[in-house]
mmCIF file of C-alpha atoms in Angstrom:
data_model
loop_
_atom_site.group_PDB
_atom_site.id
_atom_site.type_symbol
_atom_site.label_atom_id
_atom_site.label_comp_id
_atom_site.label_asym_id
_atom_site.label_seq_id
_atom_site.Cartn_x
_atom_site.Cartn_y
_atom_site.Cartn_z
ATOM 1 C CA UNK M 1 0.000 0.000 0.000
ATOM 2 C CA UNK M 2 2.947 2.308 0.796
ATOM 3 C CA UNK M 3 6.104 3.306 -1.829
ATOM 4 C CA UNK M 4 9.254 3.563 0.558
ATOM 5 C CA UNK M 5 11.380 3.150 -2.784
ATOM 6 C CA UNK M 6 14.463 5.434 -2.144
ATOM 7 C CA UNK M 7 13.952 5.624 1.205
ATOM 8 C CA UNK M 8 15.843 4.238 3.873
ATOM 9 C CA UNK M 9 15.089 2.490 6.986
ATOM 10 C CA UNK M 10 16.914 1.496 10.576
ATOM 11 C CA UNK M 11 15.356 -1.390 12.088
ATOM 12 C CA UNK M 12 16.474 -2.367 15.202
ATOM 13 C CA UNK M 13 15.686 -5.762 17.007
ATOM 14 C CA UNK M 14 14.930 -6.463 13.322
ATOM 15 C CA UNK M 15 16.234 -10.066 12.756
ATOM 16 C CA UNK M 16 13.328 -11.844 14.404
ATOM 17 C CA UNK M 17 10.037 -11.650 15.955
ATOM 18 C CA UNK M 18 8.041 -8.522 15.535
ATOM 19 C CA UNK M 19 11.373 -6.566 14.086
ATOM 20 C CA UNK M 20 11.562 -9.147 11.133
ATOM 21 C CA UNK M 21 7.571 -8.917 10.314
ATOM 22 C CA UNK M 22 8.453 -4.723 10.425
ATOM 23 C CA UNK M 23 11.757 -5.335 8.144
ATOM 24 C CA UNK M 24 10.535 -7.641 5.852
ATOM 25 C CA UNK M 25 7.310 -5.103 5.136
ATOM 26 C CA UNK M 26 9.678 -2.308 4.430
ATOM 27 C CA UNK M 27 11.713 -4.333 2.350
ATOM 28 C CA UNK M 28 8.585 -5.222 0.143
ATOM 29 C CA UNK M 29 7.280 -1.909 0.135
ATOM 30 C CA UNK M 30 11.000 -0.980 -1.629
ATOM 31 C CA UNK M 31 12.871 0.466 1.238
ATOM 32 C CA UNK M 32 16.857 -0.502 1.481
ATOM 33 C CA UNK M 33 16.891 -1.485 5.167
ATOM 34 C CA UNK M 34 19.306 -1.381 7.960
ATOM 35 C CA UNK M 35 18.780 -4.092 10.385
ATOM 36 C CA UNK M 36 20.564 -4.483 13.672
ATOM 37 C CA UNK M 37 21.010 -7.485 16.141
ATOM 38 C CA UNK M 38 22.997 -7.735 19.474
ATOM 39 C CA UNK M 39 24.389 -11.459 19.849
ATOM 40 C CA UNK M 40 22.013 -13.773 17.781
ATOM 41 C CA UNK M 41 24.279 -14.559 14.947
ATOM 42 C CA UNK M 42 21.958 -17.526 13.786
ATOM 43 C CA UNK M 43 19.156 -15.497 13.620
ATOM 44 C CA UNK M 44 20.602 -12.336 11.571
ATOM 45 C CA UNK M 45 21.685 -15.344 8.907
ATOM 46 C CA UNK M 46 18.543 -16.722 8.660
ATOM 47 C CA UNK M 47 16.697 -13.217 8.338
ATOM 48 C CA UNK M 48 18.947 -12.960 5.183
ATOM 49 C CA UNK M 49 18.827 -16.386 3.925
ATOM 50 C CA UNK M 50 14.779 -15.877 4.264
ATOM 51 C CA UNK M 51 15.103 -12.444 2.289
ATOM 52 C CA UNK M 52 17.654 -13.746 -0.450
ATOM 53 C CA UNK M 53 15.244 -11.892 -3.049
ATOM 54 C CA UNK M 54 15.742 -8.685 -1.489
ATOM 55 C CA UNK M 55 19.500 -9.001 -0.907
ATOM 56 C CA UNK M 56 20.490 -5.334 -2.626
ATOM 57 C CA UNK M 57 18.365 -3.405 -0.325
ATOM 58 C CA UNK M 58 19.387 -5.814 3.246
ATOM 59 C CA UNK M 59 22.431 -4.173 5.504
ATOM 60 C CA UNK M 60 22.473 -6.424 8.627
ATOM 61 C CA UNK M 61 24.794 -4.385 11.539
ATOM 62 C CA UNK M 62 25.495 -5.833 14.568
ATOM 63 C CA UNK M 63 24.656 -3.247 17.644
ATOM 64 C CA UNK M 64 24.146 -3.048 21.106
ATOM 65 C CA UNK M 65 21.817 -0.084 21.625
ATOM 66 C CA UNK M 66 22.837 0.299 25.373
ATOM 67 C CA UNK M 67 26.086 1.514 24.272
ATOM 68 C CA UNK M 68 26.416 4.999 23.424
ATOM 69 C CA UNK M 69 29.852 5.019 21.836
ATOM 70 C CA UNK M 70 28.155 2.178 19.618
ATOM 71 C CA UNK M 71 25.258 3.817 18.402
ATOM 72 C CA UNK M 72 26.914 7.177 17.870
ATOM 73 C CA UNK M 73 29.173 5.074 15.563
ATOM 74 C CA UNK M 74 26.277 3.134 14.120
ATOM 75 C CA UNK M 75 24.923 6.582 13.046
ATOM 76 C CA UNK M 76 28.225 7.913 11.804
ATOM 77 C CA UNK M 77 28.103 4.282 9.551
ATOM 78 C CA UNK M 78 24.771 5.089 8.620
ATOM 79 C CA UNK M 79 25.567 8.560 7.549
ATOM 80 C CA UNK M 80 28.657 7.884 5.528
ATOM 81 C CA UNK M 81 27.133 4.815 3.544
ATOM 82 C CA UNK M 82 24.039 6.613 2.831
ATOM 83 C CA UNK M 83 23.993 10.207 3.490
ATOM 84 C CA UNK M 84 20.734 9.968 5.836
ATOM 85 C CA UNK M 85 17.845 7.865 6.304
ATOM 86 C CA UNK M 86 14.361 8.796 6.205
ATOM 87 C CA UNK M 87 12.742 5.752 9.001
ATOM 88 C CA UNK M 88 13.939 4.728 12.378
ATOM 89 C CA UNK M 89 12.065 2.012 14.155
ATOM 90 C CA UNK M 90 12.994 1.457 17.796
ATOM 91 C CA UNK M 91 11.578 -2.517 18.203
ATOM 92 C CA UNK M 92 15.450 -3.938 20.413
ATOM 93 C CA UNK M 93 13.849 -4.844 23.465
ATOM 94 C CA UNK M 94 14.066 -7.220 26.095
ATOM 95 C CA UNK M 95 12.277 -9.030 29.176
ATOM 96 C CA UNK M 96 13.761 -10.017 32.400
ATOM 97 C CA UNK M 97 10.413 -11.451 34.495
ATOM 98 C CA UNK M 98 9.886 -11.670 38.199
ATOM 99 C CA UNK M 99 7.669 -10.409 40.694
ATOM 100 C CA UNK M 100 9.085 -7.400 41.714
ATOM 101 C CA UNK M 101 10.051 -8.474 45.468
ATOM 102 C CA UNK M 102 12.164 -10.871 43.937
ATOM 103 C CA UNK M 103 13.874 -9.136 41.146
ATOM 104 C CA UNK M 104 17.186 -8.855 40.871
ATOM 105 C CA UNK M 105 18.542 -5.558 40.698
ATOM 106 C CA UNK M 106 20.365 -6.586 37.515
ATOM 107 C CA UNK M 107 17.372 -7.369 35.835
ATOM 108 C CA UNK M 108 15.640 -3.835 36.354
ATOM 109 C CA UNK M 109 18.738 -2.104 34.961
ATOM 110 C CA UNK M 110 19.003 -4.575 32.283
ATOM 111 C CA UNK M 111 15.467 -3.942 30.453
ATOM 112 C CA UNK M 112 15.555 -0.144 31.372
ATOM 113 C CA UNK M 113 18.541 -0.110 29.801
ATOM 114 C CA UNK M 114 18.028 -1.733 26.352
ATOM 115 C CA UNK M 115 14.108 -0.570 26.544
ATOM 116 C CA UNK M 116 14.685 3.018 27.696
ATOM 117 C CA UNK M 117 18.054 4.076 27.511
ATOM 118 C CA UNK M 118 18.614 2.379 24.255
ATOM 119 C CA UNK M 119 15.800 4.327 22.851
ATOM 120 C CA UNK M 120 17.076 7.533 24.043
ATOM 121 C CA UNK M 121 20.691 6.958 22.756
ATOM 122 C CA UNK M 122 18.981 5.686 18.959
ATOM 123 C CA UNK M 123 16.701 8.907 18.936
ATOM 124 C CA UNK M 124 19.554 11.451 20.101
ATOM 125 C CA UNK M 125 21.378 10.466 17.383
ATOM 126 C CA UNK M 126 18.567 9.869 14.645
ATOM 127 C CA UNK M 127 17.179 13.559 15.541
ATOM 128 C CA UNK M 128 21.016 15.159 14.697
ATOM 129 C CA UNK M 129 20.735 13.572 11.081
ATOM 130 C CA UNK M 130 16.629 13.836 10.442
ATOM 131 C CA UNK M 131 16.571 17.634 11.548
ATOM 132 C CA UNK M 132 19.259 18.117 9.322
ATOM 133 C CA UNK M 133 16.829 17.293 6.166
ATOM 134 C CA UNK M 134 13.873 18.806 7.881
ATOM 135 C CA UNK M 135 11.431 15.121 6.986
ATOM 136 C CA UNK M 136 11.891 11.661 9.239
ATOM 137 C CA UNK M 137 9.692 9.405 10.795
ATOM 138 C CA UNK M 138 10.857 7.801 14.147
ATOM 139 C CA UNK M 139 8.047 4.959 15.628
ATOM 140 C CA UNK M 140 9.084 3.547 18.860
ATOM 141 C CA UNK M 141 7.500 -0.319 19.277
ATOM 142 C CA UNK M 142 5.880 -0.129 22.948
ATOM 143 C CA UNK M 143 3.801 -2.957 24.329
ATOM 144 C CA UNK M 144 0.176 -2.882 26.043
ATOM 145 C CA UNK M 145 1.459 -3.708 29.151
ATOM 146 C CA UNK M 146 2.469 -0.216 29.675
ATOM 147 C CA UNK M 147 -1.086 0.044 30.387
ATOM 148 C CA UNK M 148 -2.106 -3.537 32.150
ATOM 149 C CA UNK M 149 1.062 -3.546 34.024
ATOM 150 C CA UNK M 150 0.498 -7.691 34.284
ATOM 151 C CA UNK M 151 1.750 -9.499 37.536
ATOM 152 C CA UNK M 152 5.969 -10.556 36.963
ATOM 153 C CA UNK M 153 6.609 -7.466 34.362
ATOM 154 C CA UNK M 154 6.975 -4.307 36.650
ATOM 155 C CA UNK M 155 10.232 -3.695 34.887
ATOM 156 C CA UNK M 156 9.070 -4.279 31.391
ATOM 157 C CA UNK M 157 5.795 -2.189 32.240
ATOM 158 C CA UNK M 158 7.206 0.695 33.356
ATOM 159 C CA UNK M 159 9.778 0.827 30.703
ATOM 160 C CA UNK M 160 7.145 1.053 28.327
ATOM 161 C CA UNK M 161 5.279 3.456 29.875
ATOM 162 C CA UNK M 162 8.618 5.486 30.213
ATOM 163 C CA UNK M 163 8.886 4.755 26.193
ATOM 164 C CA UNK M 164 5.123 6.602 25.330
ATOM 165 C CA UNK M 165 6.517 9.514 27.722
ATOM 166 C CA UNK M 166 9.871 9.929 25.912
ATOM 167 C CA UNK M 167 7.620 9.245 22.478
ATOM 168 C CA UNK M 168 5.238 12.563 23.190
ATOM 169 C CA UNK M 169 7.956 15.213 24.345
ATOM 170 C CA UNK M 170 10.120 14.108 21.293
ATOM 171 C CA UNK M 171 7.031 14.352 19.110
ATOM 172 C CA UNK M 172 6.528 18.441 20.497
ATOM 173 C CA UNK M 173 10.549 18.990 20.405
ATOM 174 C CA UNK M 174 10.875 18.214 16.483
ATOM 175 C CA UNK M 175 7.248 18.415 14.925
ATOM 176 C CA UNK M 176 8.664 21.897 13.098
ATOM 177 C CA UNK M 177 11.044 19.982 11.492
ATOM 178 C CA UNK M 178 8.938 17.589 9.835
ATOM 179 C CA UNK M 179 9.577 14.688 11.781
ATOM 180 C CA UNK M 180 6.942 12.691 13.506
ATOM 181 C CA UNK M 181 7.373 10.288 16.332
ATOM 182 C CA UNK M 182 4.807 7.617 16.968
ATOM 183 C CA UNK M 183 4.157 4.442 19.078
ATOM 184 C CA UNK M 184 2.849 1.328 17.867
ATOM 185 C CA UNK M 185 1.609 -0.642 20.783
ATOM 186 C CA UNK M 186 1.346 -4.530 20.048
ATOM 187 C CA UNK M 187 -0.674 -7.065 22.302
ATOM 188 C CA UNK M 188 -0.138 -10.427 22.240
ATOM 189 C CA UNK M 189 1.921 -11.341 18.656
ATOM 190 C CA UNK M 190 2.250 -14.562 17.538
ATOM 191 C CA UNK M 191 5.679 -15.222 17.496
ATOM 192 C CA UNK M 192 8.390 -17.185 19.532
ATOM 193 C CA UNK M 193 7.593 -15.802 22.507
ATOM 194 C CA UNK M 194 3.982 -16.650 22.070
ATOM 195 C CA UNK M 195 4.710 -19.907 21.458
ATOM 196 C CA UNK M 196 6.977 -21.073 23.892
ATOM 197 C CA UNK M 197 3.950 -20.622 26.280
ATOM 198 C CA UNK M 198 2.878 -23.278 28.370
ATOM 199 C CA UNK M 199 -0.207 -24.376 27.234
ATOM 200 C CA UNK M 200 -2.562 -23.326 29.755
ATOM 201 C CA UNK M 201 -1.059 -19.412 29.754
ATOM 202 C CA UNK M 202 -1.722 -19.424 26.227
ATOM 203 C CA UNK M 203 -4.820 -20.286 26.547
ATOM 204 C CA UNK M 204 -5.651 -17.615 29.622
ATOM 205 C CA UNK M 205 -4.337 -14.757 27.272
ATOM 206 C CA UNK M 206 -6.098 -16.023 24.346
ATOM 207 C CA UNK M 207 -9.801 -16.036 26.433
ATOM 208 C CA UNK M 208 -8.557 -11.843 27.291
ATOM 209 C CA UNK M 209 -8.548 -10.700 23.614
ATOM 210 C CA UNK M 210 -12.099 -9.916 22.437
ATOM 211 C CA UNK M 211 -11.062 -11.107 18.727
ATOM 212 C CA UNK M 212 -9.972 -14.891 20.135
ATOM 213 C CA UNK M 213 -6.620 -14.723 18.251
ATOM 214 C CA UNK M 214 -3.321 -13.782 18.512
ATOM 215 C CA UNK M 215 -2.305 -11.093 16.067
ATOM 216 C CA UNK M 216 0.276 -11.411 13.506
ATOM 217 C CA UNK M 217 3.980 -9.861 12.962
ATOM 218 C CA UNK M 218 2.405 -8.286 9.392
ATOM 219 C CA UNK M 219 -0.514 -7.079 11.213
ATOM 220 C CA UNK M 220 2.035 -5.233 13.129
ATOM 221 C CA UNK M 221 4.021 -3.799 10.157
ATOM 222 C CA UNK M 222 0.902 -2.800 8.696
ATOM 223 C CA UNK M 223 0.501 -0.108 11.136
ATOM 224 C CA UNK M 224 4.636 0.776 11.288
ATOM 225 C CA UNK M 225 4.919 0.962 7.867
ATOM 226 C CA UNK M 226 1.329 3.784 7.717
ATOM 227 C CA UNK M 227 3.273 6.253 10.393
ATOM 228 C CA UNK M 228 6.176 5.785 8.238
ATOM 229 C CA UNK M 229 4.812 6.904 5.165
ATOM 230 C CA UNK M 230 4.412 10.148 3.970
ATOM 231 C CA UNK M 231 0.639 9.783 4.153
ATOM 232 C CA UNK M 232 0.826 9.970 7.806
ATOM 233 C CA UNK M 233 2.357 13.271 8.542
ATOM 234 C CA UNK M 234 -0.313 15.189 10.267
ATOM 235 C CA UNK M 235 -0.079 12.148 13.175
ATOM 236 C CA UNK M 236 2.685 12.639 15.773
ATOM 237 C CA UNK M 237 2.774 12.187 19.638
ATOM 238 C CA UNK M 238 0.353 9.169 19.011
ATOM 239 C CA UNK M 239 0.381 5.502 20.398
ATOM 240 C CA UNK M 240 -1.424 3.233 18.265
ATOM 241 C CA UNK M 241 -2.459 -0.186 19.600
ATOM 242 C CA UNK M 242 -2.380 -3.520 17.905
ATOM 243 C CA UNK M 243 -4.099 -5.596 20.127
ATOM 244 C CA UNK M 244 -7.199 -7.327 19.006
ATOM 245 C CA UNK M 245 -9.430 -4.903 21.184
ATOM 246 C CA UNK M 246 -7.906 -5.304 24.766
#
């Protein structure tokens, strides 16, 4: 539905799960893509082995986005090879579970970190280069459990809720520079993580969503790939849900 020839497009997190549904629909849509990983090698070959047909428009860059010196140099990559980019999408994330009396310390720095801080660092740096061209679209992948807050995910929760904060004052900070920043907000997504459910969890999630199914990874880069486009630019500051009508 959407022409992103010429264009191109960061993708982090984008070797599997929701960040591969996201890469692969810019890649069909025409867009060269840039998409990063942090340590799953296997995965990052079989994202390209899956997109052979689209090998000419695939960069695959190995980054850790909690790493400021990394992503400034990821950006100074970015800028050399290709003089700008029009599309950021923020999708690295992690999850570190536990009730929140027993959670390590570790593990509430560790998803802040990569969820919040690694969002910052990507946008800082995105922002320099967009507002240089006056036109960008940054969308920031947040979850609906910034708004259930569910039992064992006070870290990832409040991460994501942190994530729709830093979305809205970034929106107001660069709007006069043609650059939009959006959420999409995903529910339950069928994909590994889905999966590797036990049977009877699946099952309680699947009796919360009022369409009885799990969405899907395109049904996610449907709605990425809209704020991307150029059709969206009078919506900014937005969060957009995905999630069967939770």
């Amino acid at each position: 539905m959407h022409d992103f020839k010429g264009q191109t497009v960061i993708v982090t997190g984008g070797t599997r799960g929701i960040g591969k549904g996201i890469a692969e629909g810019f890649l069909k849509a025409g867009a060269k893509v840039i998409v990063t990983y942090t340590t799953n090698e296997a995965a990052a070959a079989q994202f390209k082995q899956d997109n052979s047909q689209f090998a000419e428009n695939i960069d695959i860059q190995k980054l850790d986005v909690t790493k400021y010196e990394e992503v400034e140099k990821f950006f100074k990559y970015t800028d050399t090879k290709y003089g700008s980019f029009e599309v950021l999408v923020n999708n690295a994330g992690i999850r570190k579970d536990s009730v929140l009396a027993m959670m390590k310390e570790s593990d509430w720095h560790d998803v802040m970190n990569v969820n919040l801080a690694g969002i910052f660092y990507m946008c800082k740096f995105a922002v320099k280069s967009l507002m240089r061209k006056r036109y960008g679209r940054i969308i920031n992948i947040s979850s609906v459990m910034e708004r259930y807050g569910f039992e064992g995910q006070a870290n990832y929760a409040a991460s994501k809720a942190g994530l729709s904060a830093l979305t809205k004052s970034l929106s107001k900070e660069v709007a006069t520079r043609g650059i939009t920043v959006n959420c999409v907000s995903p529910g339950f997504i069928a994909t590994e993580l889905i999966e590797d459910l036990p049977d009877k969890l699946r099952e309680s999630y699947l009796a919360r969503i009022p369409l009885k199914r799990f969405g899907s990874t395109e049904e996610v880069a449907a709605c990425v790939l809209f704020l991307a486009s150029k059709e969206a630019s009078y919506v900014t500051g937005s969060t957009l849900e995905v999630t069967g009508g939770l």
